[in-house]
Amino acid sequence: MYNWDGHIIRKEATLIEALRRLNDLSGKTMVLFAVDSDGKMTGTITDGDIRRSLIAGTGLDSTVEKTMHRAFRFLEEGSIDLAKVREMRQNRITLVPVIGKSGEIKAVYNFEECHSILPLDAVMMAGGKGERLRPLTLDTPKPLLKVGDKCIIDYNVEELARNGIDNIAVTVNYLAEQIEQHFEKPVGGVKVRCVREPKKLGTIGSAKLVEGLENDNVLVMNSDLLTTINYEDLFLFHAEQNADMTIAAVPYMVSVPFAILHSENCRVTGLEEKPTYNYYANAGIYIIRRRLIDRIPDDCVFDATDLIELIIKEGGKVVYHPIDGIWLDIGSPDDFRHAQEIVRNKRLSNL
């Protein structure tokens, strides 16, 4: 979360004080948020506002209140409109305050650092042994392997943080203490919680162990992915579809190097020479209604595919949304080398 302390000024302050405060913000977005004695936001002021006011004959001893811009843009706490967020980004509005019911500033988002503000909690799966990457994973859990100069899992945490997701839990098992120690310090400005599996619980079973989920929808994902997925697009699609579960999907092509026979019983009706088939594969990233997490059984192995089948069986709506961009499941030595190449070529937005 952006630290906005230096941007607050009392509306009774003089313009010369406002100029001093703006000068202190050199190198940052130079805007001040004017508040009254109760902390209620009343306007914004920039050096441009002050310059125009001085040209009009206002003195430097005049108050911020007389010069400030009162029709400021803001977001409402508890009901952040993503369409408004997108419009602000498009209009290159950098700092946007979130205003509480009493008019006080609850948070400030910096759209130079934050891509979106998604109403999601996140649960990342980091309990696997990464056996196909041995010997690299004999002493280091796969999520902590370095790709470039950063751990695999940190790319994902930082991207979640850039999308305004700050309630992030990581479920751990294999070499759990290393991951717990890693997240003793915030990553991407977010304090990540670790939740231990008492035993192997499958690819989604440990999500049931996570307490403190606050939003109606939860992003659940594997922690060993390298991806440029647009989480905002994924969430908006999930909301538009009124889905119970949305699966991020990657295109997967299968080429058959032989002529395929078309037949009825044993009679050949035609040939198809070296056909190619296109499918969508599960990317290991899901948005799930929070109430459905409770449908995961306790204390047993339960995979994401099991939850998908359960939701479908019970009449729920499961949809998929294609990923446009990079997606790499780092499961093998070749995948790991490919990930290093992606980072060297700076093909990720959060490098």
Short mmCIF file of C-alpha atoms in Angstrom, two decimals:
data_model
loop_
_atom_site.label_atom_id
_atom_site.label_comp_id
_atom_site.label_asym_id
_atom_site.label_seq_id
_atom_site.Cartn_x
_atom_site.Cartn_y
_atom_site.Cartn_z
CA MET A 1 0.00 0.00 0.00
CA TYR A 2 1.29 3.45 -0.90
CA ASN A 3 2.53 5.59 2.01
CA TRP A 4 0.57 8.84 1.69
CA ASP A 5 1.67 10.56 4.89
CA GLY A 6 3.73 13.17 3.02
CA HIS A 7 0.74 14.12 0.86
CA ILE A 8 -1.54 15.30 3.71
CA ILE A 9 -1.94 19.00 4.49
CA ARG A 10 -4.44 20.90 6.63
CA LYS A 11 -6.79 23.10 4.62
CA GLU A 12 -5.91 26.01 6.94
CA ALA A 13 -2.22 25.85 5.93
CA THR A 14 -0.77 28.70 3.88
CA LEU A 15 0.20 28.44 0.24
CA ILE A 16 3.86 28.92 1.13
CA GLU A 17 3.61 25.89 3.43
CA ALA A 18 1.94 23.96 0.61
CA LEU A 19 4.84 24.86 -1.70
CA ARG A 20 7.34 23.63 0.87
CA ARG A 21 5.45 20.38 1.23
CA LEU A 22 5.24 19.93 -2.54
CA ASN A 23 8.97 20.58 -2.83
CA ASP A 24 9.54 17.76 -0.32
CA LEU A 25 7.69 15.45 -2.73
CA SER A 26 10.21 16.06 -5.52
CA GLY A 27 10.59 12.85 -7.50
CA LYS A 28 7.12 11.67 -6.48
CA THR A 29 3.64 12.64 -7.65
CA MET A 30 3.37 16.26 -6.54
CA VAL A 31 -0.14 16.52 -5.17
CA LEU A 32 -1.38 17.26 -1.65
CA PHE A 33 -4.63 16.07 -0.09
CA ALA A 34 -6.25 18.80 2.00
CA VAL A 35 -8.08 17.69 5.15
CA ASP A 36 -10.04 19.44 7.88
CA SER A 37 -9.52 19.16 11.63
CA ASP A 38 -11.45 15.87 11.70
CA GLY A 39 -9.28 14.33 8.99
CA LYS A 40 -12.02 14.59 6.36
CA MET A 41 -10.66 15.14 2.86
CA THR A 42 -11.82 18.44 1.39
CA GLY A 43 -9.73 18.90 -1.76
CA THR A 44 -6.43 18.52 -3.62
CA ILE A 45 -3.76 21.06 -4.45
CA THR A 46 -0.80 21.01 -6.84
CA ASP A 47 1.95 23.46 -7.74
CA GLY A 48 -0.08 24.28 -10.86
CA ASP A 49 -3.07 25.24 -8.75
CA ILE A 50 -0.88 27.51 -6.64
CA ARG A 51 0.79 29.07 -9.69
CA ARG A 52 -2.56 29.93 -11.27
CA SER A 53 -3.79 31.34 -7.96
CA LEU A 54 -0.70 33.57 -7.60
CA ILE A 55 -1.11 34.86 -11.15
CA ALA A 56 -4.70 35.76 -10.24
CA GLY A 57 -3.41 37.91 -7.39
CA THR A 58 -3.65 35.58 -4.39
CA GLY A 59 -0.92 36.04 -1.78
CA LEU A 60 1.35 33.32 -0.41
CA ASP A 61 -0.20 33.83 3.02
CA SER A 62 -3.59 32.77 1.67
CA THR A 63 -4.91 29.37 2.77
CA VAL A 64 -4.95 26.10 0.89
CA GLU A 65 -8.73 26.05 1.30
CA LYS A 66 -9.12 29.08 -0.98
CA THR A 67 -7.06 27.55 -3.80
CA MET A 68 -7.63 23.80 -3.55
CA HIS A 69 -9.49 21.76 -6.18
CA ARG A 70 -12.75 20.59 -4.58
CA ALA A 71 -14.05 18.31 -7.36
CA PHE A 72 -11.36 15.71 -6.78
CA ARG A 73 -11.47 12.09 -7.97
CA PHE A 74 -11.69 9.36 -5.35
CA LEU A 75 -12.80 5.78 -4.72
CA GLU A 76 -15.26 4.71 -2.05
CA GLU A 77 -14.13 2.26 0.62
CA GLY A 78 -15.92 -1.08 0.34
CA SER A 79 -17.34 -0.46 -3.13
CA ILE A 80 -14.44 0.16 -5.47
CA ASP A 81 -15.67 0.41 -9.06
CA LEU A 82 -13.22 -1.29 -11.46
CA ALA A 83 -14.66 0.62 -14.42
CA LYS A 84 -13.74 3.84 -12.60
CA VAL A 85 -10.28 2.44 -11.83
CA ARG A 86 -9.70 1.69 -15.51
CA GLU A 87 -10.94 5.13 -16.55
CA MET A 88 -8.59 6.82 -14.05
CA ARG A 89 -5.64 4.81 -15.35
CA GLN A 90 -6.51 5.72 -18.94
CA ASN A 91 -6.66 9.40 -17.96
CA ARG A 92 -3.25 9.03 -16.29
CA ILE A 93 -4.49 9.98 -12.85
CA THR A 94 -1.66 8.74 -10.65
CA LEU A 95 -2.66 9.07 -6.98
CA VAL A 96 -6.23 8.21 -6.01
CA PRO A 97 -7.50 8.31 -2.41
CA VAL A 98 -9.97 5.80 -1.01
CA ILE A 99 -12.49 7.67 1.13
CA GLY A 100 -14.35 6.15 4.09
CA LYS A 101 -17.97 6.76 5.00
CA SER A 102 -17.05 9.70 7.22
CA GLY A 103 -14.96 11.32 4.50
CA GLU A 104 -11.56 10.36 5.88
CA ILE A 105 -8.75 8.95 3.73
CA LYS A 106 -8.48 5.19 4.27
CA ALA A 107 -5.86 4.42 1.62
CA VAL A 108 -4.14 5.92 -1.40
CA TYR A 109 -3.37 3.97 -4.55
CA ASN A 110 -0.52 4.91 -6.84
CA PHE A 111 -1.35 3.74 -10.35
CA GLU A 112 2.29 4.01 -11.37
CA GLU A 113 2.90 1.08 -9.00
CA CYS A 114 -0.53 -0.54 -8.81
CA HIS A 115 -2.30 -1.90 -11.90
CA SER A 116 -5.73 -2.49 -10.38
CA ILE A 117 -7.67 -2.90 -7.13
CA LEU A 118 -9.28 -6.32 -7.25
CA PRO A 119 -11.71 -7.49 -4.53
CA LEU A 120 -9.95 -10.82 -4.14
CA ASP A 121 -8.09 -12.79 -1.51
CA ALA A 122 -5.32 -15.06 -2.77
CA VAL A 123 -4.19 -18.55 -1.76
CA MET A 124 -0.97 -19.87 -3.28
CA MET A 125 -0.04 -23.56 -3.23
CA ALA A 126 3.60 -24.10 -2.28
CA GLY A 127 3.67 -27.51 -0.60
CA GLY A 128 5.02 -29.74 -3.37
CA LYS A 129 8.43 -31.41 -3.43
CA GLY A 130 9.36 -30.41 -6.99
CA GLU A 131 10.83 -33.86 -7.58
CA ARG A 132 11.34 -33.38 -11.32
CA LEU A 133 13.72 -30.49 -10.57
CA ARG A 134 16.03 -32.48 -8.36
CA PRO A 135 18.81 -32.03 -7.32
CA LEU A 136 17.90 -28.31 -7.24
CA THR A 137 14.99 -29.01 -4.89
CA LEU A 138 16.74 -31.40 -2.50
CA ASP A 139 17.58 -28.54 -0.14
CA THR A 140 15.42 -25.72 -1.50
CA PRO A 141 11.64 -25.73 -2.01
CA LYS A 142 10.79 -25.08 -5.66
CA PRO A 143 8.99 -21.74 -5.01
CA LEU A 144 12.24 -20.34 -3.58
CA LEU A 145 14.44 -21.29 -6.54
CA LYS A 146 15.89 -18.17 -8.10
CA VAL A 147 14.85 -17.15 -11.59
CA GLY A 148 17.15 -14.28 -12.39
CA ASP A 149 17.79 -12.63 -9.03
CA LYS A 150 14.33 -13.32 -7.60
CA CYS A 151 12.50 -16.34 -6.17
CA ILE A 152 9.83 -17.84 -8.44
CA ILE A 153 7.05 -17.22 -5.93
CA ASP A 154 8.01 -13.55 -5.49
CA TYR A 155 7.17 -12.74 -9.12
CA ASN A 156 3.63 -13.94 -8.40
CA VAL A 157 3.28 -12.19 -5.03
CA GLU A 158 4.48 -8.91 -6.52
CA GLU A 159 2.02 -9.16 -9.41
CA LEU A 160 -0.84 -9.90 -7.03
CA ALA A 161 0.18 -6.85 -4.98
CA ARG A 162 0.23 -4.73 -8.16
CA ASN A 163 -3.41 -5.70 -8.61
CA GLY A 164 -4.37 -4.52 -5.15
CA ILE A 165 -4.54 -8.01 -3.63
CA ASP A 166 -3.00 -7.72 -0.18
CA ASN A 167 -4.60 -10.63 1.72
CA ILE A 168 -2.30 -13.41 0.50
CA ALA A 169 -1.77 -16.80 2.11
CA VAL A 170 0.72 -19.47 1.06
CA THR A 171 0.13 -23.11 2.02
CA VAL A 172 3.38 -24.94 2.75
CA ASN A 173 4.56 -28.46 3.50
CA TYR A 174 7.92 -29.57 2.02
CA LEU A 175 10.78 -27.58 3.60
CA ALA A 176 8.06 -25.34 5.03
CA GLU A 177 10.35 -23.53 7.46
CA GLN A 178 12.36 -22.04 4.59
CA ILE A 179 9.26 -20.51 2.99
CA GLU A 180 8.02 -19.29 6.37
CA GLN A 181 11.38 -17.62 6.99
CA HIS A 182 11.35 -16.10 3.50
CA PHE A 183 8.01 -14.39 4.18
CA GLU A 184 8.99 -12.99 7.56
CA LYS A 185 9.59 -9.81 5.57
CA PRO A 186 6.97 -8.28 3.25
CA VAL A 187 7.24 -8.95 -0.48
CA GLY A 188 5.90 -6.36 -2.88
CA GLY A 189 4.76 -4.34 0.13
CA VAL A 190 2.52 -7.19 1.32
CA LYS A 191 2.84 -9.31 4.45
CA VAL A 192 2.26 -12.87 3.24
CA ARG A 193 0.85 -15.46 5.66
CA CYS A 194 2.04 -19.05 5.64
CA VAL A 195 -0.30 -21.94 6.49
CA ARG A 196 1.19 -25.39 7.10
CA GLU A 197 -0.36 -28.56 5.71
CA PRO A 198 -0.37 -31.30 8.34
CA LYS A 199 0.10 -33.76 5.47
CA LYS A 200 -0.12 -33.82 1.68
CA LEU A 201 -3.60 -32.57 0.75
CA GLY A 202 -3.47 -32.41 -3.05
CA THR A 203 -3.44 -29.44 -5.39
CA ILE A 204 -6.23 -27.52 -3.67
CA GLY A 205 -7.06 -29.35 -0.44
CA SER A 206 -4.96 -27.04 1.72
CA ALA A 207 -7.06 -24.01 0.71
CA LYS A 208 -9.59 -25.27 3.26
CA LEU A 209 -7.03 -24.58 6.02
CA VAL A 210 -6.73 -20.86 5.26
CA GLU A 211 -8.60 -18.61 7.66
CA GLY A 212 -9.24 -14.89 7.39
CA LEU A 213 -10.58 -14.82 3.82
CA GLU A 214 -12.57 -11.59 3.47
CA ASN A 215 -13.82 -11.22 -0.10
CA ASP A 216 -16.60 -13.08 -1.87
CA ASN A 217 -14.11 -14.54 -4.36
CA VAL A 218 -10.72 -16.16 -3.87
CA LEU A 219 -7.85 -16.46 -6.33
CA VAL A 220 -6.20 -19.86 -5.91
CA MET A 221 -3.04 -20.59 -7.86
CA ASN A 222 0.11 -22.65 -8.04
CA SER A 223 3.14 -20.78 -6.74
CA ASP A 224 5.66 -22.09 -9.30
CA LEU A 225 4.25 -20.31 -12.36
CA LEU A 226 5.88 -17.61 -14.44
CA THR A 227 3.08 -15.69 -16.11
CA THR A 228 1.95 -12.33 -17.47
CA ILE A 229 -1.74 -13.12 -16.95
CA ASN A 230 -4.01 -10.07 -16.68
CA TYR A 231 -5.73 -10.68 -13.34
CA GLU A 232 -8.10 -7.76 -13.87
CA ASP A 233 -9.40 -9.27 -17.12
CA LEU A 234 -9.74 -12.66 -15.42
CA PHE A 235 -11.75 -11.20 -12.53
CA LEU A 236 -14.00 -9.07 -14.76
CA PHE A 237 -14.78 -12.12 -16.90
CA HIS A 238 -15.57 -14.14 -13.77
CA ALA A 239 -17.93 -11.40 -12.58
CA GLU A 240 -19.59 -10.90 -15.99
CA GLN A 241 -20.22 -14.63 -16.28
CA ASN A 242 -21.56 -14.80 -12.71
CA ALA A 243 -19.44 -17.92 -12.45
CA ASP A 244 -18.88 -20.13 -9.45
CA MET A 245 -15.39 -20.95 -10.68
CA THR A 246 -13.28 -19.54 -13.49
CA ILE A 247 -10.29 -21.48 -14.77
CA ALA A 248 -7.43 -19.63 -16.44
CA ALA A 249 -6.62 -21.61 -19.58
CA VAL A 250 -3.63 -21.83 -21.91
CA PRO A 251 -3.81 -22.89 -25.56
CA TYR A 252 -2.35 -26.32 -26.19
CA MET A 253 -1.73 -27.75 -29.64
CA VAL A 254 -1.29 -31.42 -30.48
CA SER A 255 0.23 -32.32 -33.85
CA VAL A 256 -0.11 -35.91 -35.06
CA PRO A 257 2.83 -36.87 -37.31
CA PHE A 258 0.83 -39.54 -39.15
CA ALA A 259 -2.18 -39.79 -41.42
CA ILE A 260 -5.30 -40.36 -39.31
CA LEU A 261 -7.93 -42.82 -40.50
CA HIS A 262 -11.60 -41.86 -40.45
CA SER A 263 -13.76 -44.93 -40.31
CA GLU A 264 -17.13 -46.50 -39.63
CA ASN A 265 -16.55 -49.76 -37.80
CA CYS A 266 -13.60 -51.17 -39.73
CA ARG A 267 -14.37 -49.45 -43.04
CA VAL A 268 -12.08 -46.55 -43.88
CA THR A 269 -14.05 -43.52 -45.06
CA GLY A 270 -11.16 -41.10 -45.46
CA LEU A 271 -7.70 -39.96 -44.43
CA GLU A 272 -6.51 -36.83 -42.68
CA GLU A 273 -2.82 -36.16 -43.23
CA LYS A 274 -0.89 -35.09 -40.11
CA PRO A 275 -3.73 -33.19 -38.44
CA THR A 276 -3.33 -30.57 -35.71
CA TYR A 277 -5.75 -30.31 -32.80
CA ASN A 278 -6.11 -27.23 -30.59
CA TYR A 279 -7.28 -27.39 -26.98
CA TYR A 280 -7.30 -25.27 -23.85
CA ALA A 281 -5.39 -26.64 -20.87
CA ASN A 282 -5.76 -25.88 -17.17
CA ALA A 283 -3.22 -23.17 -16.19
CA GLY A 284 -3.42 -23.80 -12.42
CA ILE A 285 -5.00 -20.39 -11.71
CA TYR A 286 -8.61 -20.17 -10.52
CA ILE A 287 -11.11 -17.68 -9.18
CA ILE A 288 -13.57 -19.43 -6.87
CA ARG A 289 -16.53 -18.22 -4.87
CA ARG A 290 -15.35 -18.25 -1.27
CA ARG A 291 -18.31 -20.33 -0.04
CA LEU A 292 -17.22 -23.18 -2.33
CA ILE A 293 -13.91 -23.49 -0.49
CA ASP A 294 -16.01 -25.01 2.32
CA ARG A 295 -16.99 -27.84 -0.05
CA ILE A 296 -13.42 -29.13 0.09
CA PRO A 297 -13.39 -32.18 2.40
CA ASP A 298 -11.27 -32.13 5.53
CA ASP A 299 -8.03 -34.03 6.06
CA CYS A 300 -7.77 -35.85 2.73
CA VAL A 301 -6.10 -35.48 -0.65
CA PHE A 302 -8.27 -33.27 -2.85
CA ASP A 303 -7.17 -31.85 -6.19
CA ALA A 304 -8.40 -28.84 -8.13
CA THR A 305 -9.88 -31.22 -10.71
CA ASP A 306 -11.91 -32.85 -7.92
CA LEU A 307 -13.38 -29.46 -6.96
CA ILE A 308 -14.16 -28.64 -10.59
CA GLU A 309 -16.01 -31.93 -11.02
CA LEU A 310 -17.86 -31.44 -7.72
CA ILE A 311 -19.07 -27.95 -8.68
CA ILE A 312 -20.23 -29.18 -12.09
CA LYS A 313 -21.98 -32.18 -10.55
CA GLU A 314 -23.87 -29.91 -8.15
CA GLY A 315 -25.04 -27.67 -11.00
CA GLY A 316 -22.56 -24.85 -10.48
CA LYS A 317 -21.18 -22.72 -13.29
CA VAL A 318 -17.56 -23.37 -14.25
CA VAL A 319 -16.07 -21.32 -17.09
CA TYR A 320 -12.62 -20.82 -18.57
CA HIS A 321 -10.77 -17.68 -19.65
CA PRO A 322 -7.75 -17.88 -22.00
CA ILE A 323 -4.43 -16.38 -20.91
CA ASP A 324 -2.99 -13.91 -23.39
CA GLY A 325 0.74 -13.74 -22.82
CA ILE A 326 3.42 -15.72 -21.03
CA TRP A 327 2.55 -18.79 -19.00
CA LEU A 328 5.16 -21.28 -17.88
CA ASP A 329 4.73 -24.07 -15.34
CA ILE A 330 8.27 -24.55 -14.04
CA GLY A 331 8.19 -28.29 -13.58
CA SER A 332 11.29 -29.62 -15.34
CA PRO A 333 14.92 -28.60 -15.93
CA ASP A 334 13.99 -27.45 -19.44
CA ASP A 335 11.19 -25.30 -18.03
CA PHE A 336 13.59 -23.83 -15.48
CA ARG A 337 16.10 -22.93 -18.22
CA HIS A 338 13.28 -21.40 -20.27
CA ALA A 339 12.21 -19.30 -17.27
CA GLN A 340 15.76 -17.96 -16.93
CA GLU A 341 15.69 -16.99 -20.61
CA ILE A 342 12.37 -15.16 -20.19
CA VAL A 343 13.76 -13.14 -17.29
CA ARG A 344 17.03 -12.37 -19.10
CA ASN A 345 15.03 -11.00 -22.00
CA LYS A 346 12.93 -8.90 -19.58
CA ARG A 347 9.63 -10.24 -20.85
CA LEU A 348 7.86 -9.91 -17.47
CA SER A 349 6.31 -6.61 -16.38
CA ASN A 350 7.56 -6.83 -12.78
CA LEU A 351 11.25 -7.39 -13.41
#
